[in-house]
Coordinates of C-alpha atoms in Angstrom, one line a residue:
Chain A
X28 CA -1.3 -9.9 -34.5
X29 CA 0.8 -7.6 -37.2
X30 CA 3.1 -9.0 -39.6
X31 CA 5.5 -6.4 -38.0
X32 CA 4.8 -7.6 -34.3
X33 CA 5.1 -10.8 -35.7
X34 CA 8.5 -10.3 -37.3
X35 CA 9.7 -9.0 -34.2
X36 CA 8.4 -12.0 -32.2
X37 CA 10.6 -14.1 -34.4
X38 CA 13.6 -12.0 -33.9
X39 CA 13.5 -11.1 -30.5
X40 CA 11.5 -14.0 -28.5
X41 CA 13.5 -13.7 -25.3
X42 CA 13.4 -9.5 -25.5
X43 CA 9.6 -10.0 -25.9
X44 CA 9.1 -12.2 -23.0
X45 CA 10.7 -10.1 -20.8
X46 CA 8.5 -7.2 -21.9
X47 CA 5.5 -9.1 -21.8
X48 CA 6.6 -10.2 -18.1
X49 CA 7.6 -6.8 -17.1
X50 CA 4.3 -5.4 -18.5
X51 CA 2.5 -7.8 -16.3
X52 CA 4.5 -7.2 -13.2
X53 CA 4.5 -3.3 -13.0
X54 CA 3.3 -2.3 -16.4
X55 CA 5.0 0.0 -19.0
X56 CA 4.3 3.2 -17.6
X57 CA 7.2 3.3 -15.3
X58 CA 9.6 3.7 -18.3
X59 CA 7.0 6.5 -19.9
X60 CA 8.2 9.4 -18.1
X61 CA 11.9 8.5 -19.1
X62 CA 11.0 8.6 -22.6
X63 CA 9.2 11.3 -22.3
X64 CA 11.9 13.6 -20.8
X65 CA 14.3 12.4 -23.7
X66 CA 11.7 13.1 -26.3
X67 CA 10.4 16.8 -24.8
X68 CA 14.7 17.6 -24.2
X69 CA 15.2 16.7 -27.8
X70 CA 12.3 18.7 -29.2
X71 CA 13.3 21.8 -27.4
X72 CA 16.6 21.4 -28.0
X73 CA 15.7 21.7 -31.9
X74 CA 12.9 24.3 -31.9
X75 CA 14.1 26.4 -28.8
X76 CA 18.0 26.1 -30.2
X77 CA 18.1 29.9 -30.8
X78 CA 16.5 30.7 -28.0
X79 CA 19.3 29.4 -25.5
X80 CA 17.3 26.4 -24.3
X81 CA 20.7 24.3 -24.8
X82 CA 23.0 27.0 -22.7
X83 CA 24.8 25.9 -19.4
X84 CA 23.0 28.7 -17.5
X85 CA 19.7 27.7 -19.0
X86 CA 20.4 24.1 -18.1
X87 CA 21.2 25.2 -14.5
X88 CA 18.2 27.0 -14.3
X89 CA 16.0 23.9 -15.2
X90 CA 18.2 22.0 -12.6
X91 CA 17.3 24.8 -10.0
X92 CA 13.4 24.8 -10.7
X93 CA 12.9 21.1 -10.8
X94 CA 14.7 20.6 -7.4
X95 CA 11.6 22.3 -5.3
X96 CA 9.1 20.4 -7.4
X97 CA 11.1 16.8 -7.3
X98 CA 11.1 17.3 -3.5
X99 CA 7.6 17.7 -3.0
X100 CA 6.7 15.1 -5.5
X101 CA 8.5 12.5 -3.3
X102 CA 7.1 13.4 -0.8
X103 CA 3.6 13.7 -2.8
X104 CA 4.3 9.8 -3.7
X105 CA 4.1 8.5 -0.4
X106 CA 0.5 10.3 0.1
X107 CA -0.7 8.8 -3.3
X108 CA 1.0 5.5 -2.7
X109 CA -1.1 5.4 0.6
X110 CA -4.4 6.2 -1.7
X111 CA -4.4 9.8 0.2
X112 CA -3.7 13.1 -1.7
X113 CA -2.1 16.4 0.0
X114 CA -3.7 19.3 -1.6
X115 CA -2.2 21.6 1.0
X116 CA 1.8 21.2 -0.3
X117 CA 2.2 24.2 -2.0
X118 CA 0.7 26.5 0.7
X119 CA 2.8 24.5 3.2
X120 CA 5.7 24.9 1.4
X121 CA 4.9 28.8 1.3
X122 CA 4.4 28.8 4.9
X123 CA 7.5 27.3 5.5
X124 CA 9.9 29.4 3.8
X125 CA 8.7 31.9 5.7
X126 CA 9.3 29.8 9.3
X127 CA 12.6 29.2 8.0
X128 CA 13.7 32.9 7.3
X129 CA 11.8 33.7 10.8
X130 CA 13.8 31.1 12.6
X131 CA 17.2 31.8 10.9
X132 CA 16.9 35.2 11.6
X133 CA 16.7 34.5 15.3
X134 CA 18.8 31.2 15.9
X135 CA 20.8 30.2 12.9
X136 CA 20.7 28.1 9.9
X137 CA 20.0 24.5 11.4
X138 CA 17.0 25.9 13.7
X139 CA 15.9 27.3 10.3
X140 CA 15.3 24.3 8.7
X141 CA 14.3 22.6 11.7
X142 CA 11.7 24.8 12.4
X143 CA 10.2 24.7 8.9
X144 CA 10.4 20.8 8.8
X145 CA 8.3 20.7 12.2
X146 CA 6.0 23.1 10.5
X147 CA 5.3 20.8 7.8
X148 CA 5.3 17.6 9.8
X149 CA 2.9 19.4 12.2
X150 CA 0.4 20.5 9.4
X151 CA 0.5 16.8 8.0
X152 CA -0.1 15.3 11.6
X153 CA -3.3 17.5 11.7
X154 CA -4.3 16.6 8.2
X155 CA -3.7 12.8 8.9
X156 CA -5.3 13.0 12.1
X157 CA -8.5 14.6 10.9
X158 CA -8.7 12.5 7.8
X159 CA -8.3 9.2 9.3
X160 CA -10.2 9.8 13.0
X161 CA -12.8 12.2 11.6
X162 CA -13.2 10.2 8.4
X163 CA -12.9 13.1 5.9
X164 CA -11.4 12.5 2.6
X165 CA -7.8 13.7 2.8
X166 CA -8.5 15.5 -0.4
X167 CA -11.3 17.8 1.5
X168 CA -9.3 18.1 4.8
X169 CA -6.1 19.3 2.9
X170 CA -7.8 21.2 0.4
X171 CA -9.3 23.4 3.7
X172 CA -5.7 23.2 5.3
X173 CA -4.6 24.8 1.7
X174 CA -6.9 27.7 2.8
X175 CA -6.0 27.9 6.2
X176 CA -2.2 27.2 5.8
X177 CA -2.3 30.0 3.3
X178 CA -4.2 32.8 5.3
X179 CA -2.0 32.3 8.1
X180 CA 1.3 33.0 5.5
X181 CA -0.2 36.0 4.4
X182 CA -0.8 37.3 8.2
X183 CA 2.7 36.5 8.9
X184 CA 4.7 38.9 7.9
X185 CA 1.8 41.4 6.1
X186 CA 2.4 40.0 2.6
X187 CA 6.1 40.9 2.5
X188 CA 8.9 39.2 1.9
X189 CA 11.3 38.4 5.2
X190 CA 14.7 38.2 3.8
X191 CA 17.6 36.1 4.6
X192 CA 20.8 37.3 5.6
X193 CA 22.4 34.0 7.2
X194 CA 25.3 32.9 4.3
X195 CA 25.7 29.7 5.8
X196 CA 22.0 28.9 5.3
X197 CA 21.6 30.3 2.0
X198 CA 25.0 28.3 0.7
X199 CA 23.8 25.2 2.2
X200 CA 20.2 25.5 0.9
X201 CA 20.3 27.1 -2.3
X202 CA 22.9 29.4 -4.0
X203 CA 25.8 27.2 -2.6
X204 CA 27.6 24.3 -4.6
X205 CA 30.2 21.9 -3.8
X206 CA 32.8 21.7 -7.1
X207 CA 30.3 22.2 -9.7
X208 CA 27.3 20.9 -8.2
X209 CA 24.6 22.9 -6.9
X210 CA 23.7 22.3 -3.5
X211 CA 20.1 22.0 -4.8
X212 CA 20.8 19.4 -7.1
X213 CA 22.5 17.6 -4.3
X214 CA 19.6 17.8 -2.2
X215 CA 17.5 16.8 -4.8
X216 CA 19.6 13.6 -5.0
X217 CA 19.4 13.0 -1.3
X218 CA 15.6 13.3 -0.9
X219 CA 15.3 11.0 -3.8
X220 CA 17.8 8.4 -2.2
X221 CA 16.5 8.5 0.9
X222 CA 12.8 8.5 -0.9
X223 CA 13.6 5.5 -2.9
X224 CA 15.4 3.7 -0.2
X225 CA 12.3 4.3 2.3
X226 CA 9.6 2.9 -0.5
X227 CA 11.7 0.0 -1.2
X228 CA 14.1 -1.1 1.8
X229 CA 12.0 -0.5 4.7
X230 CA 8.7 -2.0 6.5
X231 CA 7.1 1.1 6.1
X232 CA 7.5 1.7 2.3
X233 CA 5.6 -1.5 1.9
X234 CA 3.1 -1.1 4.4
X235 CA 2.1 2.2 3.1
X236 CA 1.7 0.6 -0.7
X237 CA -0.1 -2.3 1.3
X238 CA -2.8 0.3 2.5
X239 CA -3.1 2.2 -0.3
X240 CA -3.7 -0.7 -2.7
X241 CA -6.4 -2.8 -0.4
X242 CA -6.9 -1.1 2.8
X243 CA -9.1 -3.5 4.5
X244 CA -6.7 -6.4 3.5
X245 CA -4.1 -4.6 5.0
X246 CA -6.2 -4.1 8.1
X247 CA -6.7 -7.7 7.9
X248 CA -3.3 -8.5 8.3
X249 CA -3.2 -6.6 11.6
X250 CA -1.6 -3.4 9.6
X251 CA -2.2 -0.2 11.6
X252 CA -3.5 1.3 8.7
X253 CA -4.2 4.4 10.8
X254 CA -0.9 4.9 11.5
X255 CA 0.1 4.4 7.8
X256 CA -2.2 7.1 6.4
X257 CA -1.2 9.8 8.9
X258 CA 2.7 9.1 8.7
X259 CA 2.0 9.0 4.6
X260 CA 0.4 12.8 4.8
X261 CA 3.3 13.7 7.4
X262 CA 5.4 12.8 4.6
X263 CA 4.2 14.6 2.0
X264 CA 3.9 17.7 4.2
X265 CA 7.5 17.2 5.6
X266 CA 8.8 17.1 2.0
X267 CA 6.6 20.3 1.0
X268 CA 8.4 22.0 4.0
X269 CA 11.8 21.1 3.0
X270 CA 11.1 22.2 -0.5
X271 CA 10.3 25.7 1.2
X272 CA 13.9 25.9 2.4
X273 CA 15.1 25.3 -0.8
X274 CA 13.2 28.0 -2.3
X275 CA 14.0 30.4 0.7
X276 CA 17.6 29.5 0.2
X277 CA 17.5 30.0 -3.4
X278 CA 15.9 33.5 -3.5
X279 CA 17.2 34.4 0.2
X280 CA 14.0 35.4 1.4
X281 CA 10.6 33.8 2.7
X282 CA 7.5 34.9 1.3
X283 CA 3.7 33.8 1.4
X284 CA 3.7 32.7 -1.9
X285 CA 6.6 30.8 -2.8
X286 CA 5.8 27.5 -4.4
X287 CA 2.1 28.2 -3.9
X288 CA 1.3 27.5 -7.4
X289 CA 3.1 24.1 -7.6
X290 CA 0.6 21.8 -6.2
X291 CA -0.8 21.1 -9.7
X292 CA 2.6 20.6 -11.3
X293 CA 3.8 18.3 -8.7
X294 CA 0.7 16.2 -9.0
X295 CA 1.5 16.1 -12.3
X296 CA 5.2 15.3 -12.2
X297 CA 4.5 12.1 -9.7
X298 CA 1.4 11.0 -11.7
X299 CA 3.5 11.0 -15.0
X300 CA 6.5 9.5 -13.4
X301 CA 4.2 6.2 -12.6
X302 CA 2.6 6.8 -9.3
X303 CA -1.0 5.4 -9.2
X304 CA -3.3 8.3 -8.3
X305 CA -5.1 6.2 -6.3
X306 CA -3.0 4.3 -4.2
X307 CA -1.0 0.7 -4.4
X308 CA 1.9 2.1 -6.8
X309 CA 4.5 4.6 -6.3
X310 CA 8.0 5.4 -7.9
X311 CA 10.2 7.9 -6.4
X312 CA 13.0 7.8 -9.2
X313 CA 9.7 8.5 -11.6
X314 CA 8.4 11.3 -9.4
X315 CA 11.8 13.0 -9.9
X316 CA 11.8 12.6 -13.4
X317 CA 8.4 13.9 -13.7
X318 CA 9.7 16.8 -12.3
X319 CA 12.3 17.6 -14.6
X320 CA 9.9 17.1 -17.3
X321 CA 7.6 19.6 -15.7
X322 CA 10.6 21.9 -15.2
X323 CA 11.7 21.5 -18.6
X324 CA 8.0 22.1 -20.1
X325 CA 7.7 25.3 -18.1
X326 CA 11.0 26.7 -19.0
X327 CA 10.2 25.9 -22.7
X328 CA 7.1 27.8 -22.7
X329 CA 8.6 30.6 -21.4
X330 CA 11.5 30.8 -23.8
X331 CA 8.9 30.1 -26.8
X332 CA 8.0 33.6 -25.8
X333 CA 4.2 32.7 -24.6
X334 CA 2.7 35.4 -22.3
X335 CA 1.8 34.5 -18.8
X336 CA -1.8 33.6 -19.6
X337 CA -0.9 31.9 -22.2
X338 CA 1.6 30.0 -20.4
X339 CA -0.9 29.1 -17.9
X340 CA -3.1 27.5 -20.7
X341 CA -0.4 25.8 -22.1
X342 CA 0.7 24.6 -19.2
X343 CA -2.8 23.0 -18.3
X344 CA -3.4 21.5 -21.1
X345 CA -0.2 19.6 -20.9
X346 CA -0.8 18.2 -17.7
X347 CA -4.3 16.7 -18.5
X348 CA -2.8 15.4 -21.4
X349 CA 0.3 13.6 -19.7
X350 CA -1.6 12.9 -16.8
X351 CA -4.0 11.2 -19.0
X352 CA -1.8 9.2 -21.0
X353 CA -0.1 7.8 -18.0
X354 CA -3.7 7.1 -16.4
X355 CA -4.7 5.1 -19.2
X356 CA -1.2 2.9 -19.3
X357 CA -2.3 2.3 -15.6
X358 CA -5.8 1.1 -16.0
X359 CA -4.5 -1.7 -18.6
X360 CA -2.5 -3.3 -15.8
Chain B
X23 CA 2.8 -24.9 19.4
X24 CA -0.1 -27.2 19.3
X25 CA -1.4 -29.0 22.3
X26 CA -2.2 -32.6 21.9
X27 CA -4.7 -34.0 19.2
X28 CA -8.1 -33.5 20.0
X29 CA -7.6 -31.0 23.1
X30 CA -9.4 -28.1 23.0
X31 CA -7.6 -25.1 21.1
X32 CA -10.6 -22.6 20.7
X33 CA -13.7 -22.2 22.4
X34 CA -16.5 -19.7 21.3
X35 CA -19.1 -19.0 24.0
X36 CA -22.4 -17.0 23.5
X37 CA -21.2 -15.0 20.6
X38 CA -23.3 -12.3 19.4
X39 CA -23.0 -9.8 16.5
X40 CA -25.9 -7.1 15.0
X41 CA -25.4 -5.1 12.2
X42 CA -28.0 -2.5 13.0
X43 CA -31.1 -4.5 12.9
X44 CA -29.7 -7.4 11.6
X45 CA -28.9 -10.0 14.0
X46 CA -25.6 -11.6 12.3
X47 CA -24.7 -13.9 15.1
X48 CA -27.0 -14.8 17.9
X49 CA -25.5 -16.6 21.0
X50 CA -23.2 -18.8 18.7
X51 CA -20.9 -21.3 20.6
X52 CA -18.1 -23.2 18.6
X53 CA -14.8 -25.3 19.6
X54 CA -11.9 -26.4 17.6
X55 CA -9.7 -29.0 18.6
X56 CA -6.1 -29.6 17.7
X57 CA -5.5 -31.9 14.9
X58 CA -9.0 -32.0 13.5
X59 CA -10.5 -30.3 11.0
X60 CA -14.1 -28.2 11.6
X61 CA -16.6 -27.7 8.8
X62 CA -18.6 -24.5 9.2
X63 CA -21.7 -24.8 7.0
X64 CA -24.4 -22.8 6.5
X65 CA -26.6 -20.8 3.3
X66 CA -25.6 -17.3 2.3
X67 CA -25.7 -15.0 5.0
X68 CA -26.4 -17.5 7.8
X69 CA -23.5 -15.8 9.7
X70 CA -20.4 -18.2 8.8
X71 CA -18.0 -15.1 7.4
X72 CA -19.1 -13.0 10.5
X73 CA -18.3 -15.7 12.8
X74 CA -14.8 -16.0 11.2
X75 CA -14.1 -12.0 11.3
X76 CA -15.3 -12.3 15.0
X77 CA -12.7 -15.1 15.9
X78 CA -10.0 -13.4 13.8
X79 CA -10.3 -9.7 15.5
X80 CA -11.7 -8.1 12.2
X81 CA -14.9 -7.3 14.0
X82 CA -15.6 -7.0 17.4
X83 CA -18.5 -9.1 19.0
X84 CA -21.2 -7.5 21.0
X85 CA -21.3 -10.0 23.5
X86 CA -19.5 -13.4 24.2
X87 CA -16.4 -15.0 24.8
X88 CA -13.4 -16.3 22.8
X89 CA -10.9 -18.5 25.0
X90 CA -7.4 -20.0 23.1
X91 CA -6.0 -22.4 25.1
X92 CA -9.1 -22.3 27.7
X93 CA -7.7 -18.9 28.2
X94 CA -10.5 -16.4 27.8
X95 CA -8.8 -13.7 24.9
X96 CA -9.7 -10.3 24.3
X97 CA -9.1 -10.5 20.0
X98 CA -9.8 -6.8 19.5
X99 CA -7.7 -6.4 16.1
X100 CA -6.2 -8.4 13.7
X101 CA -3.0 -8.4 15.1
X102 CA -4.0 -9.6 18.0
X103 CA -5.5 -12.6 16.8
X104 CA -2.4 -13.5 14.9
X105 CA -0.5 -13.3 18.2
X106 CA -2.5 -15.7 19.4
X107 CA -1.8 -18.1 16.6
X108 CA -4.9 -17.6 14.8
X109 CA -4.5 -16.9 11.2
X110 CA -7.2 -16.4 8.9
X111 CA -8.0 -16.9 4.9
X112 CA -10.8 -14.5 4.0
X113 CA -12.8 -14.5 1.2
X114 CA -11.4 -11.7 -0.5
X115 CA -7.6 -13.5 0.3
X116 CA -6.1 -10.3 1.5
X117 CA -3.2 -10.3 -1.0
X118 CA -1.5 -7.3 -1.9
X119 CA -1.6 -6.9 -5.8
X120 CA 1.2 -4.6 -6.3
X121 CA 3.7 -6.8 -3.9
X122 CA 5.6 -9.8 -4.7
X123 CA 5.1 -13.2 -3.4
X124 CA 7.5 -13.0 -0.8
X125 CA 6.4 -9.5 0.5
X126 CA 2.6 -11.1 0.7
X127 CA 4.0 -14.3 2.7
X128 CA 5.8 -11.9 5.3
X129 CA 3.0 -9.0 5.1
X130 CA 3.6 -7.2 8.5
X131 CA 6.0 -10.4 9.6
X132 CA 8.8 -9.0 8.3
X133 CA 12.3 -9.9 9.1
X134 CA 14.7 -7.0 9.4
X135 CA 18.1 -6.7 9.7
X136 CA 20.9 -4.2 11.3
X137 CA 20.3 -4.9 14.8
X138 CA 18.0 -3.2 17.2
X139 CA 18.5 0.1 14.8
X140 CA 17.5 -2.0 11.6
X141 CA 14.6 -3.6 13.3
X142 CA 13.1 0.0 14.8
X143 CA 13.7 1.5 11.3
X144 CA 12.0 -1.5 9.6
X145 CA 15.2 -2.7 7.5
X146 CA 14.0 -5.4 5.5
X147 CA 15.7 -8.5 5.1
X148 CA 15.0 -9.7 1.7
X149 CA 17.3 -12.2 1.2
X150 CA 16.3 -14.0 4.3
X151 CA 12.3 -13.8 3.5
X152 CA 12.9 -14.9 0.0
X153 CA 14.6 -18.0 1.2
X154 CA 12.2 -18.8 3.8
X155 CA 9.2 -18.2 1.5
X156 CA 10.9 -20.9 -1.4
X157 CA 11.1 -23.3 2.2
X158 CA 7.3 -22.2 2.8
X159 CA 5.9 -22.9 -0.4
X160 CA 8.1 -25.9 -1.0
X161 CA 6.8 -27.8 2.3
X162 CA 3.7 -27.2 1.3
X163 CA 4.4 -28.3 -1.9
X164 CA 2.8 -25.0 -3.3
X165 CA 4.3 -24.0 -6.8
X166 CA 4.6 -20.3 -8.0
X167 CA 6.5 -19.5 -11.2
X168 CA 8.4 -16.9 -9.3
X169 CA 8.7 -15.4 -6.1
X170 CA 9.5 -12.2 -7.4
X171 CA 6.1 -12.0 -9.3
X172 CA 3.9 -9.4 -8.3
X173 CA 0.2 -11.0 -7.0
X174 CA -1.3 -9.3 -10.1
X175 CA 0.5 -11.4 -12.4
X176 CA -0.5 -14.5 -10.6
X177 CA -3.6 -16.8 -11.6
X178 CA -6.6 -16.9 -9.2
X179 CA -5.2 -20.7 -7.9
X180 CA -2.0 -19.3 -7.3
X181 CA -3.1 -16.3 -5.3
X182 CA -5.6 -18.5 -3.7
X183 CA -2.5 -20.9 -2.9
X184 CA -0.5 -18.0 -1.6
X185 CA -2.8 -16.4 1.1
X186 CA -3.3 -20.3 2.4
X187 CA 0.4 -20.9 2.1
X188 CA 0.8 -17.7 4.7
X189 CA -2.1 -18.9 6.8
X190 CA -0.2 -22.3 7.3
X191 CA 3.1 -20.8 7.1
X192 CA 2.0 -18.5 10.5
X193 CA -0.6 -20.4 11.9
X194 CA 1.0 -22.6 14.6
X195 CA -2.0 -23.5 16.2
X196 CA -5.5 -22.5 14.6
X197 CA -6.0 -21.6 11.1
X198 CA -9.3 -20.3 9.5
X199 CA -10.6 -20.9 5.9
X200 CA -13.0 -19.0 4.2
X201 CA -13.7 -20.9 1.2
X202 CA -10.5 -21.2 0.6
X203 CA -11.1 -23.4 -2.7
X204 CA -14.1 -21.6 -3.9
X205 CA -12.7 -20.3 -7.3
X206 CA -10.3 -23.0 -8.0
X207 CA -10.2 -25.8 -10.5
X208 CA -10.3 -29.5 -9.8
X209 CA -6.8 -30.2 -9.4
X210 CA -6.0 -26.7 -7.4
X211 CA -8.6 -27.6 -5.3
X212 CA -7.2 -30.9 -4.3
X213 CA -4.1 -29.6 -3.7
X214 CA -5.9 -27.4 -1.0
X215 CA -7.2 -30.2 0.4
X216 CA -4.3 -31.9 0.9
X217 CA -2.9 -28.7 2.6
X218 CA -5.8 -28.8 4.8
X219 CA -4.5 -32.4 6.0
X220 CA -0.9 -31.5 6.3
X221 CA -2.3 -28.9 8.9
X222 CA -4.3 -31.1 10.7
X223 CA -1.9 -33.7 11.0
X224 CA 0.9 -30.9 11.9
X225 CA -1.8 -30.7 15.0
X226 CA -3.2 -27.4 13.7
X227 CA -7.0 -26.6 14.7
X228 CA -8.7 -26.1 11.4
X229 CA -12.0 -24.3 10.5
X230 CA -13.4 -24.8 7.0
X231 CA -16.2 -22.8 5.8
X232 CA -17.4 -24.1 2.1
X233 CA -20.5 -25.0 0.3
X234 CA -18.9 -28.3 -1.0
X235 CA -20.5 -31.1 0.8
X236 CA -17.6 -33.4 -0.8
X237 CA -15.1 -31.4 1.1
X238 CA -16.6 -31.8 4.2
X239 CA -17.1 -35.5 4.1
X240 CA -13.1 -35.7 2.9
X241 CA -11.1 -34.0 5.4
X242 CA -13.7 -32.7 8.0
X243 CA -13.9 -34.7 11.3
X244 CA -16.6 -32.4 12.8
X245 CA -19.5 -30.2 11.0
X246 CA -21.3 -27.1 12.4
X247 CA -24.2 -25.3 10.8
X248 CA -25.3 -22.1 11.5
X249 CA -28.7 -20.9 10.3
X250 CA -29.8 -17.1 10.4
X251 CA -26.8 -16.5 12.8
X252 CA -27.8 -19.2 15.3
X253 CA -25.7 -22.5 15.4
X254 CA -29.0 -25.3 14.3
X255 CA -26.4 -28.2 14.4
X256 CA -23.1 -29.7 15.4
X257 CA -22.3 -33.4 14.1
X258 CA -19.4 -35.8 13.4
X259 CA -18.9 -36.2 10.0
X260 CA -18.8 -39.8 10.2
X261 CA -22.0 -40.3 11.4
X262 CA -24.2 -38.4 8.7
X263 CA -24.7 -38.5 5.0
X264 CA -24.1 -35.4 2.5
X265 CA -28.1 -35.3 2.2
X266 CA -28.0 -34.9 6.1
X267 CA -25.7 -32.1 6.1
X268 CA -28.0 -30.2 3.2
X269 CA -30.7 -30.9 5.5
X270 CA -29.4 -29.4 8.0
X271 CA -28.1 -26.4 5.9
X272 CA -31.6 -25.6 4.4
X273 CA -33.2 -26.0 8.0
X274 CA -35.1 -29.0 7.0
X275 CA -33.0 -30.7 9.9
X276 CA -32.3 -29.0 13.4
X277 CA -30.0 -31.1 15.7
X278 CA -27.3 -33.3 16.6
X279 CA -25.9 -34.6 19.7
X280 CA -24.6 -31.1 21.0
X281 CA -27.3 -28.5 20.6

């Protein structure tokens, strides 16, 4: 023990005990993401102050970019919590934006969202059933599904964007706001609150964690692990669909590549947020905070004037570093 | 509820289980009685854990029947076993590390609130489960620093105590214990024996797998010995010495009245 920490121990024995207990019970990684969010925000606020980082319109922009990432991240948190992974999410988001655009044109705004969600849940069901019944690891099943869904999305409207002209849809799922609060922000909060409650207050949420932590123990206690794994993958795909609805609402189009490149960003957001990449632990609030971190990083890199190629490199490096840091914390506990 | 002490709780007849070419269980018969503790003995690989897993629904036996209260039952899954009143403490304990003590005690037995809709949705009644957990552990005299600690923060003995407490709490009729005191210190092992006695006194039929002959003579009424997948002896513990038991386990001797 160093002199400093010994001194801290004398000053704050209660706080230290509390910290030690928290560390033992849940690990401190849960809080890392919030510290990171504040630090990155402060850093960009200083070095990018002349580039408009702190302007209201830019902060709003970060929020708009974070929304679909956050919605996908909440779903992904459940897949990871169950010790599965869903690599098809970006392609599901894209296909769902097209499905929503198509259905809105013919049947109205409720149908738009419903069809998109059904597409996602259906793809998740196929992912889950193949992973569970054919016993193929979900990362392989969903990697294959990524290709299939991307191909379908490309075929659907011949690589053209499909415009959405339903004002209600656009107001509810993207451009609209309640008072000063963007509907995207509201949806993100709604998804976050639901996700948090499901994880902590519903039997299913606890069973997802149990299956992810120790599948054979969960099975020995009579939990239907197949059903849990399938529904966890359905959750991640359905959330990805809803992100597609939000992207379609914001941009007023459905397109084959909307959200397609968000996969790595989403996984990074979830893992930085304290969810264990290998199951058993998840944090919905952390996943949302992680999404804000990723959106800020994206935005900051653009404001720094990096070219697209350099942004890609910088983002890749940052993601690996961030995930490595949070994984190190996870291994300790 | 349990039947009268001494009446048959569970009977296993002609149980066979093979893993590829290995015959793990070869026509094994076993009976457990209410209010009695039966030891299941045998060397490593004798088939003890396999037998427990066949009774608790983890493995499907290749042949043979399991009777509960004299009725043939298909124990097709752990859930089926649990609903028949058969609770098991596996060697691995089957506790979920990231969940807390209450959640582990009630895993897949959760109380819900909010009426039928709440039950359908699975809305957890945490308050009730916490209160009942306190009662369960108190009744069994299991001391855990806090019910809200996650399992990963508990010591090996405490984890074992929670796993046994869970089986004792839900095992209204039959409790199978696969080496429940293997990793415990002297004092904690004594607590486990007390727990087993209190289960027995409550009329529960207990099966205890152990390698420790002292525990057999201390709490068990009968002992069944497996060797290479077959039952080689079944004896009243009061009528044999520890050396006799060891001789049965090593195969130096076979027999007993029922074999």
